[in-house]
PDB file of C-alpha atoms in Angstrom:
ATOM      1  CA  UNK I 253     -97.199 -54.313-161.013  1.00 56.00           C
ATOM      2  CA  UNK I 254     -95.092 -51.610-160.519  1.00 56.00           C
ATOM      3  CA  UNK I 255     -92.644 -53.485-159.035  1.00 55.00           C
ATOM      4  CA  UNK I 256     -92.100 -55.523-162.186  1.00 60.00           C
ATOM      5  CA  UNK I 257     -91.600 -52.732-163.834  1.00 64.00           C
ATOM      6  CA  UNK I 258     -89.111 -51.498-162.144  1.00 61.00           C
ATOM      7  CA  UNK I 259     -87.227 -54.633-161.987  1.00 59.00           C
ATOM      8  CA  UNK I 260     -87.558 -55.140-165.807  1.00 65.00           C
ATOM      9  CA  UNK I 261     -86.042 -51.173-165.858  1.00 69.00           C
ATOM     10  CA  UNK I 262     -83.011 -52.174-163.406  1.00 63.00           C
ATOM     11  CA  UNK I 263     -82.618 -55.510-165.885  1.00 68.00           C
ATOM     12  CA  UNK I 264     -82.066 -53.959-169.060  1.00 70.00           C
ATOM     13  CA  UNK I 265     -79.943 -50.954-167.595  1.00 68.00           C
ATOM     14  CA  UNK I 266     -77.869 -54.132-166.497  1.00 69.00           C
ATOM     15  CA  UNK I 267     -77.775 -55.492-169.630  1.00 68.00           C
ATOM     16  CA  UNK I 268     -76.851 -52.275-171.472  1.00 72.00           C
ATOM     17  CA  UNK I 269     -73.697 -52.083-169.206  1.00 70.00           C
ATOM     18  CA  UNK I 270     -72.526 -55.290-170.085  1.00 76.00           C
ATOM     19  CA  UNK I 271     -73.191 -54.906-173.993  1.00 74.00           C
ATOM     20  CA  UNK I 272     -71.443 -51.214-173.528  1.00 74.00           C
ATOM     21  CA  UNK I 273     -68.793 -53.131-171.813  1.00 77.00           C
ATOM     22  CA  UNK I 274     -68.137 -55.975-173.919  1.00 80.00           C
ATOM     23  CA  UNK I 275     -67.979 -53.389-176.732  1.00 76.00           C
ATOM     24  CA  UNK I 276     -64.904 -51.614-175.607  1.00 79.00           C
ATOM     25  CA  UNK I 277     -63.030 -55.333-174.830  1.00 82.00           C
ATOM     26  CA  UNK I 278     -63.930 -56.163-178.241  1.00 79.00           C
ATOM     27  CA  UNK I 279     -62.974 -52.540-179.887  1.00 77.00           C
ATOM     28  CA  UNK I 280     -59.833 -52.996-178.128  1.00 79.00           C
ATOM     29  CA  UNK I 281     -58.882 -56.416-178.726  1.00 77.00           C
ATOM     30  CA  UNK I 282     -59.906 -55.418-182.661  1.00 73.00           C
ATOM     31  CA  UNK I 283     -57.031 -52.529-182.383  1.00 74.00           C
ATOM     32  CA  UNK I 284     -54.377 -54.854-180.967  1.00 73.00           C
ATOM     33  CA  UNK I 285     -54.833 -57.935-183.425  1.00 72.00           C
ATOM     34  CA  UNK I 286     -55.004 -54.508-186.394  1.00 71.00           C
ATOM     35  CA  UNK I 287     -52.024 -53.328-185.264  1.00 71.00           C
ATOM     36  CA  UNK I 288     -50.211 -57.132-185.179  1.00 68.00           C
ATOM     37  CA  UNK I 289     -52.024 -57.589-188.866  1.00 68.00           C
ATOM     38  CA  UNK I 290     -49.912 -54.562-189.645  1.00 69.00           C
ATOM     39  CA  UNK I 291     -46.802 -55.359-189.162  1.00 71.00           C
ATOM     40  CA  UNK I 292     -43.840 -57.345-191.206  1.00 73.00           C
ATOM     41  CA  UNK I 293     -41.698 -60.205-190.092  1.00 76.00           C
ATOM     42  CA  UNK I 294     -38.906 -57.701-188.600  1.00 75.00           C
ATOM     43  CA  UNK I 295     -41.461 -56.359-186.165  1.00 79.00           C
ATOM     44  CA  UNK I 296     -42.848 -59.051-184.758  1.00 77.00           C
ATOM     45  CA  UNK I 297     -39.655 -60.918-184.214  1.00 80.00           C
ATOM     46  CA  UNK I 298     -38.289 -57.448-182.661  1.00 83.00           C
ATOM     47  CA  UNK I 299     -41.196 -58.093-180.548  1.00 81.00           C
ATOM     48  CA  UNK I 300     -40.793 -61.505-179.558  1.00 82.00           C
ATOM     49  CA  UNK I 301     -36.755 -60.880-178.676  1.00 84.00           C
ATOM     50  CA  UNK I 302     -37.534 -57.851-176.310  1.00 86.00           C
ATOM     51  CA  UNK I 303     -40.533 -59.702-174.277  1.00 87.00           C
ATOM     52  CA  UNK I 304     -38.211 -62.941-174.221  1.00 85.00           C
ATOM     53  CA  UNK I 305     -35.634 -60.327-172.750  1.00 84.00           C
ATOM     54  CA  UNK I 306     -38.046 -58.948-170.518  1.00 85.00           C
ATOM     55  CA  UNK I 307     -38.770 -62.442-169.090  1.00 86.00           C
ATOM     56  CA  UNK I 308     -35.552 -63.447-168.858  1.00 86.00           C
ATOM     57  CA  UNK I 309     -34.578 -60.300-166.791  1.00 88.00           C
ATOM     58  CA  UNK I 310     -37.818 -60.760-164.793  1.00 86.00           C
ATOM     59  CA  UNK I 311     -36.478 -64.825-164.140  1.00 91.00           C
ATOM     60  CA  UNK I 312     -32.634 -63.347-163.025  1.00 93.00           C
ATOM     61  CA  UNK I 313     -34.105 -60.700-160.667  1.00 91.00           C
ATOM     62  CA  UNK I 314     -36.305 -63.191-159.103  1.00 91.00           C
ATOM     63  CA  UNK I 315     -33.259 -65.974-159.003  1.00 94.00           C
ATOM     64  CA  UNK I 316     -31.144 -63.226-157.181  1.00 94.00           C
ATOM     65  CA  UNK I 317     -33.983 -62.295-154.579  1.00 94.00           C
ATOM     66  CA  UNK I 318     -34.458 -66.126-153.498  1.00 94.00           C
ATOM     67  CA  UNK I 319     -30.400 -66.353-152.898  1.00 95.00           C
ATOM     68  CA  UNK I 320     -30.522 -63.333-150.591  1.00 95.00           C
ATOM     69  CA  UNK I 321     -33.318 -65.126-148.626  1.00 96.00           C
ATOM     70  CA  UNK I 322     -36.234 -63.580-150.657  1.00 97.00           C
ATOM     71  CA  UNK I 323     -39.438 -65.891-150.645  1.00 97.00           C
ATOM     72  CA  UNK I 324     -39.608 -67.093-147.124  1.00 97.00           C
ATOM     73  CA  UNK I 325     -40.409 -65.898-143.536  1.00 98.00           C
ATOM     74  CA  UNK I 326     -37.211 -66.719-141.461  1.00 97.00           C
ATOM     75  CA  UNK I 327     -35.796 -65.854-138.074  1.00 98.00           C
ATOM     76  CA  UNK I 328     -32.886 -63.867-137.986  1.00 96.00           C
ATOM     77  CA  UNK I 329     -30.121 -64.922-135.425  1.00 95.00           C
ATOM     78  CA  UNK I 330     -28.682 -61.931-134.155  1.00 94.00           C
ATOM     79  CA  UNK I 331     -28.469 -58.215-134.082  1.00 94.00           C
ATOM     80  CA  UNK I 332     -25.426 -58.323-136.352  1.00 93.00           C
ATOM     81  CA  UNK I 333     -27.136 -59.903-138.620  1.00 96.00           C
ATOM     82  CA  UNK I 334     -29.603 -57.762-139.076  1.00 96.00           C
ATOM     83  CA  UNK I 335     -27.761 -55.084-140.365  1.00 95.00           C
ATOM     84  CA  UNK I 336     -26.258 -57.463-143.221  1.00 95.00           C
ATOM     85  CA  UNK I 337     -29.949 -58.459-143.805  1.00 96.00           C
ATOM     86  CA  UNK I 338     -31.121 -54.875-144.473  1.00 96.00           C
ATOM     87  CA  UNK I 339     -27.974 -54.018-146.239  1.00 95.00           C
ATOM     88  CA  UNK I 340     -28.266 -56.482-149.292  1.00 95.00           C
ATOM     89  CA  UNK I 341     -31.738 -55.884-150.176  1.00 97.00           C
ATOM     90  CA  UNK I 342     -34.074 -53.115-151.762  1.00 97.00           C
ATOM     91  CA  UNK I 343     -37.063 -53.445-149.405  1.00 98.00           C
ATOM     92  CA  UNK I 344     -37.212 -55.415-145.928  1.00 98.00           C
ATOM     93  CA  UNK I 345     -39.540 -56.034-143.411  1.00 98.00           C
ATOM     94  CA  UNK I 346     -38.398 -56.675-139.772  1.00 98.00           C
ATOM     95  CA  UNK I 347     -40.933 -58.138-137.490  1.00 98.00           C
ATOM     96  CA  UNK I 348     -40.119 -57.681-133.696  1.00 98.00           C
ATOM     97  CA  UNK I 349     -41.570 -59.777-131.319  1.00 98.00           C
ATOM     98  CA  UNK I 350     -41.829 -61.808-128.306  1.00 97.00           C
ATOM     99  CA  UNK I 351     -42.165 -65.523-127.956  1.00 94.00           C
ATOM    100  CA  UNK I 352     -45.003 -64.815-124.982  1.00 95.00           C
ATOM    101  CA  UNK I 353     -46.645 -62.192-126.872  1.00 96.00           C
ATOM    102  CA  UNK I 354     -49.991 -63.930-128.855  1.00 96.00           C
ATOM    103  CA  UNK I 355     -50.273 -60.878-131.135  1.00 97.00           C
ATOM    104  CA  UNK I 356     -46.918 -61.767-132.317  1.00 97.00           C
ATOM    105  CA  UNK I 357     -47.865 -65.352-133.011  1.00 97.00           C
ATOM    106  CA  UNK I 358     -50.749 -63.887-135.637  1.00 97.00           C
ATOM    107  CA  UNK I 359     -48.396 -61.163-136.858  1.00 98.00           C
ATOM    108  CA  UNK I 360     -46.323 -64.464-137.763  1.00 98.00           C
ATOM    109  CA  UNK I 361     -49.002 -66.117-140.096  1.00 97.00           C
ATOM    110  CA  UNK I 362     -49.602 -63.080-142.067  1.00 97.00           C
ATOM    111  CA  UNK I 363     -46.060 -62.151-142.727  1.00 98.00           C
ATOM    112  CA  UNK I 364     -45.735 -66.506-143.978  1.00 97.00           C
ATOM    113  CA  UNK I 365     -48.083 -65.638-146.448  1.00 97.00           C
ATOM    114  CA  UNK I 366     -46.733 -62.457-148.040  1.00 98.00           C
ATOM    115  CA  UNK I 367     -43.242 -63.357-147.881  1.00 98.00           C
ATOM    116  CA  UNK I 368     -44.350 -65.915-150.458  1.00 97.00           C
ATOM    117  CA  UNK I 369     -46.295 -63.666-152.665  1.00 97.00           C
ATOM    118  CA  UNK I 370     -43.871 -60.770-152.368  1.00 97.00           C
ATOM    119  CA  UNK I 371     -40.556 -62.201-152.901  1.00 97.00           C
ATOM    120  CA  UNK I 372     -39.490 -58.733-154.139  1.00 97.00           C
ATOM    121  CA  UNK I 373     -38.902 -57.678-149.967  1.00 98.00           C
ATOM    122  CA  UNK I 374     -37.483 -59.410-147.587  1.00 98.00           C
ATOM    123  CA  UNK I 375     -39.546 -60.673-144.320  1.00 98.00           C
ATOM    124  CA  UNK I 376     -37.814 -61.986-141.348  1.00 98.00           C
ATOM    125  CA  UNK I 377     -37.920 -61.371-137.328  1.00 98.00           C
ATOM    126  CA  UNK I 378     -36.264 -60.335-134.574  1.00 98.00           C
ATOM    127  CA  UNK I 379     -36.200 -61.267-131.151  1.00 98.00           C
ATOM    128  CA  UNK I 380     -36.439 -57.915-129.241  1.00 97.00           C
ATOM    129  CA  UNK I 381     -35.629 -59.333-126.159  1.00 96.00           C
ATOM    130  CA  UNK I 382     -32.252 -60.521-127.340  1.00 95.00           C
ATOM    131  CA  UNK I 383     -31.972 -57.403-129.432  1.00 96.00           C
ATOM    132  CA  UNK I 384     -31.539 -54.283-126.964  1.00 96.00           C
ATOM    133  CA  UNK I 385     -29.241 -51.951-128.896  1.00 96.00           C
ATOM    134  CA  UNK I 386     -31.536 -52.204-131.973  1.00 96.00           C
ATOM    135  CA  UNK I 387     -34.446 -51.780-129.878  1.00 96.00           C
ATOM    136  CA  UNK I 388     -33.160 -48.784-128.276  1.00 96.00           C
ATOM    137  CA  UNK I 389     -31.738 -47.126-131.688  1.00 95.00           C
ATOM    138  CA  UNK I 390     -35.477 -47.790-134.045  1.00 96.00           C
ATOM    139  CA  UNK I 391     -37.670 -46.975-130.150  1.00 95.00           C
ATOM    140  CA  UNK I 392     -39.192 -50.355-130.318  1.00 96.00           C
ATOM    141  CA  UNK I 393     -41.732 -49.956-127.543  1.00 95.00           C
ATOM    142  CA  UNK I 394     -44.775 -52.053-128.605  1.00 97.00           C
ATOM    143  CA  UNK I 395     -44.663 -55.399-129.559  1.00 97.00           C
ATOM    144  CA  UNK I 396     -45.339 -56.590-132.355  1.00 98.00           C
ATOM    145  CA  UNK I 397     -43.474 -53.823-134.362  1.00 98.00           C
ATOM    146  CA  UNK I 398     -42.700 -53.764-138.021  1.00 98.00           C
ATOM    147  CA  UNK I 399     -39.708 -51.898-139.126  1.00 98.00           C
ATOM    148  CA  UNK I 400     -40.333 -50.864-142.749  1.00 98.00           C
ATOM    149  CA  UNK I 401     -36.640 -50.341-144.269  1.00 98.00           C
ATOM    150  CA  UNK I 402     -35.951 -49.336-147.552  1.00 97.00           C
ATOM    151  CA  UNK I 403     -32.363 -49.097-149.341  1.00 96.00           C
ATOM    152  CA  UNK I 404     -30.979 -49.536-145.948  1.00 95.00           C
ATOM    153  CA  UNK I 405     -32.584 -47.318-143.936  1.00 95.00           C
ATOM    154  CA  UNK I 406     -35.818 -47.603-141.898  1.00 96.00           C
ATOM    155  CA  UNK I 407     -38.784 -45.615-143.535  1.00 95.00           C
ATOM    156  CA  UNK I 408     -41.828 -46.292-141.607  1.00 97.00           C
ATOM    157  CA  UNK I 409     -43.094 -48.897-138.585  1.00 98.00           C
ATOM    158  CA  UNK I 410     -46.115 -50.659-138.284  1.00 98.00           C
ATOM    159  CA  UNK I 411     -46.686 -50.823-134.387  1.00 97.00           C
ATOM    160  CA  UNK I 412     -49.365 -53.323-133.029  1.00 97.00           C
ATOM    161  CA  UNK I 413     -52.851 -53.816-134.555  1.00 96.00           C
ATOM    162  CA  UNK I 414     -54.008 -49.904-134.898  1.00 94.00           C
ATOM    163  CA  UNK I 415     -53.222 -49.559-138.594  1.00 93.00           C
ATOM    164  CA  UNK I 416     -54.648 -52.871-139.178  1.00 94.00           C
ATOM    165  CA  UNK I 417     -58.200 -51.971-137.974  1.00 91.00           C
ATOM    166  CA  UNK I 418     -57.315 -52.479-134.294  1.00 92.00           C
ATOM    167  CA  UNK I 419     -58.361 -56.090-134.095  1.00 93.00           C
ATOM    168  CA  UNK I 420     -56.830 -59.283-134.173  1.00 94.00           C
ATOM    169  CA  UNK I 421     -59.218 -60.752-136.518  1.00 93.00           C
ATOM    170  CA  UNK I 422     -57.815 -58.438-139.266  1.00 94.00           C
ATOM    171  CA  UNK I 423     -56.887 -59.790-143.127  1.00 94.00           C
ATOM    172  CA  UNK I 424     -53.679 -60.765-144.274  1.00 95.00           C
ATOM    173  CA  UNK I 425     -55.007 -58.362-147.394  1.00 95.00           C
ATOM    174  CA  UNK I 426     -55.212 -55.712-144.466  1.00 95.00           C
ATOM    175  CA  UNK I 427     -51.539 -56.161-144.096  1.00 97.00           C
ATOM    176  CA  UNK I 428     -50.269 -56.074-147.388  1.00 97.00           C
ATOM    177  CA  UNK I 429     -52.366 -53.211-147.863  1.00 96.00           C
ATOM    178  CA  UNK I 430     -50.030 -51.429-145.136  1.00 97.00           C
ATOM    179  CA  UNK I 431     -47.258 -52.491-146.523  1.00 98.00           C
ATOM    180  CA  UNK I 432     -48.178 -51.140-150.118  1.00 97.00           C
ATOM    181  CA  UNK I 433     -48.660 -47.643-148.503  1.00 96.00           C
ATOM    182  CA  UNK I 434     -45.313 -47.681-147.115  1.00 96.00           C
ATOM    183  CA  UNK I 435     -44.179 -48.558-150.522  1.00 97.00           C
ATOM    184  CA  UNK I 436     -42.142 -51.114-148.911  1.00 98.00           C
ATOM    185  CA  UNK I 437     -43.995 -54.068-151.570  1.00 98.00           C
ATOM    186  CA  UNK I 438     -45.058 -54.071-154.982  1.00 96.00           C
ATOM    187  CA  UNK I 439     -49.130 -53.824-154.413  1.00 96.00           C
ATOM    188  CA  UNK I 440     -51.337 -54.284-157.360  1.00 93.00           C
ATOM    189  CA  UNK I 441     -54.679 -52.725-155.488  1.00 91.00           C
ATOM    190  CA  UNK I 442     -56.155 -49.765-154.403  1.00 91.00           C
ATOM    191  CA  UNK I 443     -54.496 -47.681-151.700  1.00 92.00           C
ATOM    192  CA  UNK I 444     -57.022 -45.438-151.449  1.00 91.00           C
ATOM    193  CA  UNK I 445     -59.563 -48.322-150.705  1.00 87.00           C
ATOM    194  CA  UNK I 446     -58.589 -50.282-147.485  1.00 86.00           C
ATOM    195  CA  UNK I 447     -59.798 -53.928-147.148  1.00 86.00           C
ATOM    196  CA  UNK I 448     -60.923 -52.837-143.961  1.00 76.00           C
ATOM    197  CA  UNK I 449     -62.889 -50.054-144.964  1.00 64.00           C
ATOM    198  CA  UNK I 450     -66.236 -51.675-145.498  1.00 55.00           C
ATOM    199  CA  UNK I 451     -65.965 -53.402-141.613  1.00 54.00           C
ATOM    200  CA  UNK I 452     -65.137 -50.219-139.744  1.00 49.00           C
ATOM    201  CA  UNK I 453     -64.290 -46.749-139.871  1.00 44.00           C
ATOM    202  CA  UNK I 454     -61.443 -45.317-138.471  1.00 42.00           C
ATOM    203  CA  UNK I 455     -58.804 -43.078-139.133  1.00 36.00           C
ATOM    204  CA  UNK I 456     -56.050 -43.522-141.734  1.00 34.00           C
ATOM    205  CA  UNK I 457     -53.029 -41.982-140.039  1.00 34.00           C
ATOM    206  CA  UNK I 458     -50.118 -43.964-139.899  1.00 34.00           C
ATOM    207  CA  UNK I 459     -47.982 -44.348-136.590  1.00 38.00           C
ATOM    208  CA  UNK I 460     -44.470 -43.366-137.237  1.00 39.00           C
ATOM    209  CA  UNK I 461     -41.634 -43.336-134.902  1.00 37.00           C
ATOM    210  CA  UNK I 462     -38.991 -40.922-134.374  1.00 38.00           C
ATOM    211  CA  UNK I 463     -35.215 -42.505-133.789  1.00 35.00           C
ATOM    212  CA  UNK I 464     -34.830 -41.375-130.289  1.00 32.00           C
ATOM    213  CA  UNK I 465     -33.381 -43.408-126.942  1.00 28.00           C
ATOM    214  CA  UNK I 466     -35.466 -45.062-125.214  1.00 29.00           C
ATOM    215  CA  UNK I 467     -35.493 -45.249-121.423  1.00 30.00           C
ATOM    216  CA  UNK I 468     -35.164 -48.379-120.137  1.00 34.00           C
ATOM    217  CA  UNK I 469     -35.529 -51.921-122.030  1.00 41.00           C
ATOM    218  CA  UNK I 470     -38.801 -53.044-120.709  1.00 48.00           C
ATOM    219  CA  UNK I 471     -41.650 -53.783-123.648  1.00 53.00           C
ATOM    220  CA  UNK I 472     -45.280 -53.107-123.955  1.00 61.00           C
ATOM    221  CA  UNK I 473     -47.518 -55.590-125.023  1.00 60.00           C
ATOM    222  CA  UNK I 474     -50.326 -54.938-127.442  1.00 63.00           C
ATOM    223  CA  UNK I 475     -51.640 -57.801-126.624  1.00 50.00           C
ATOM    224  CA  UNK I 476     -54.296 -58.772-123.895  1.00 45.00           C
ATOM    225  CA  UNK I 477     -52.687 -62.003-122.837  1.00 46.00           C
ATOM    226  CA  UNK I 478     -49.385 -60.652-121.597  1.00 46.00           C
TER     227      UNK I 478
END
């Protein structure tokens, strides 16, 4: 018995949220459609003109991204290339990996995904073994690396799996979550709220690399199969 009471309490404390909710919507949408009532012809087609401007900026921005490369995950050839990459767009992210490398291979999946859903930064790759001065000037140690670079100049790395939850079962939202801390793409969630957050706890700090020489060109693996 009093166990159907309390469920019957829990029920209608539920149902007092959603009528308390559905309140404000409807308050809200009551201002907006008060406020349209409200005004003349001269406002509304002021209106109309600066959201058909705003879309039509939105449309040239996005045409202008896609002819720098924008929208897709692509190999770049060479090191020279890279710099002419980075120097035509806003935000870029430079994978570095290794063909024999497995970690790479998943790092390469994600990164297909989000280059499609954030065409507003560049994704592409590097070989690192056919890239030693660039490997030696951004300390590219660990591979897979992401090099975060922002208005031509690199801002923050993303080396192996350890931001990601240190696993290589983690979410492409894990990623893009990383990515939205860095600032480096336009992310609509929470940053305070990592996907991975509710799997396992670890700590937040961020590995960032100082641009120093390297000795030697020899790579470390984060993966186990190398």
């Amino acid at each position: 018995m009093a166990a159907d009471t309390s469920v019957d309490i829990l029920q209608k404390v539920l149902e007092n949220e959603i009528l308390q909710t559905t309140k404000v919507v409807e308050e809200h949408l009551d201002a907006e459609m008060q406020k349209l009532d409200q005004m003349d012809e001269d406002e509304l087609e002021r209106l109309k003109q600066r959201r058909l401007e705003a879309l039509k900026k939105a449309q040239q921005q996005k045409q202008e991204w896609l002819s720098k490369g924008h929208g897709e995950y692509r190999e770049i050839p060479s090191e020279r290339d890279f710099f002419q990459e980075v120097k035509e767009s806003k935000n870029v992210v430079c994978h570095f990996y290794r063909d024999t490398t497995f970690r790479c291979q998943i790092m390469d999946r994600h990164l297909t995904v989000l280059a499609k859903k954030h065409i507003e930064t560049k994704f592409v790759k590097l070989n690192a073994e056919k890239s030693p001065f660039l490997c030696e000037r951004l300390r590219i140690k660990v591979l897979p690396t992401l090099a975060l670079v922002k208005d031509g100049k690199t801002q923050d790395y993303v080396v192996g799996f350890t931001d990601l939850g240190n696993t290589d079962d983690f979410t492409t939202e894990t990623l893009e979550w990383r990515l939205g801390c860095a600032d480096i793409i336009n992310y609509s969630g929470n940053l305070m709220d990592p996907p991975f957050q509710s799997q396992k706890k670890f700590g937040t700090s961020f590995t960032k690399l100082d641009k120093k020489t390297i000795r030697g060109k020899k790579y470390d693996s984060d993966s186990d199969d190398d």
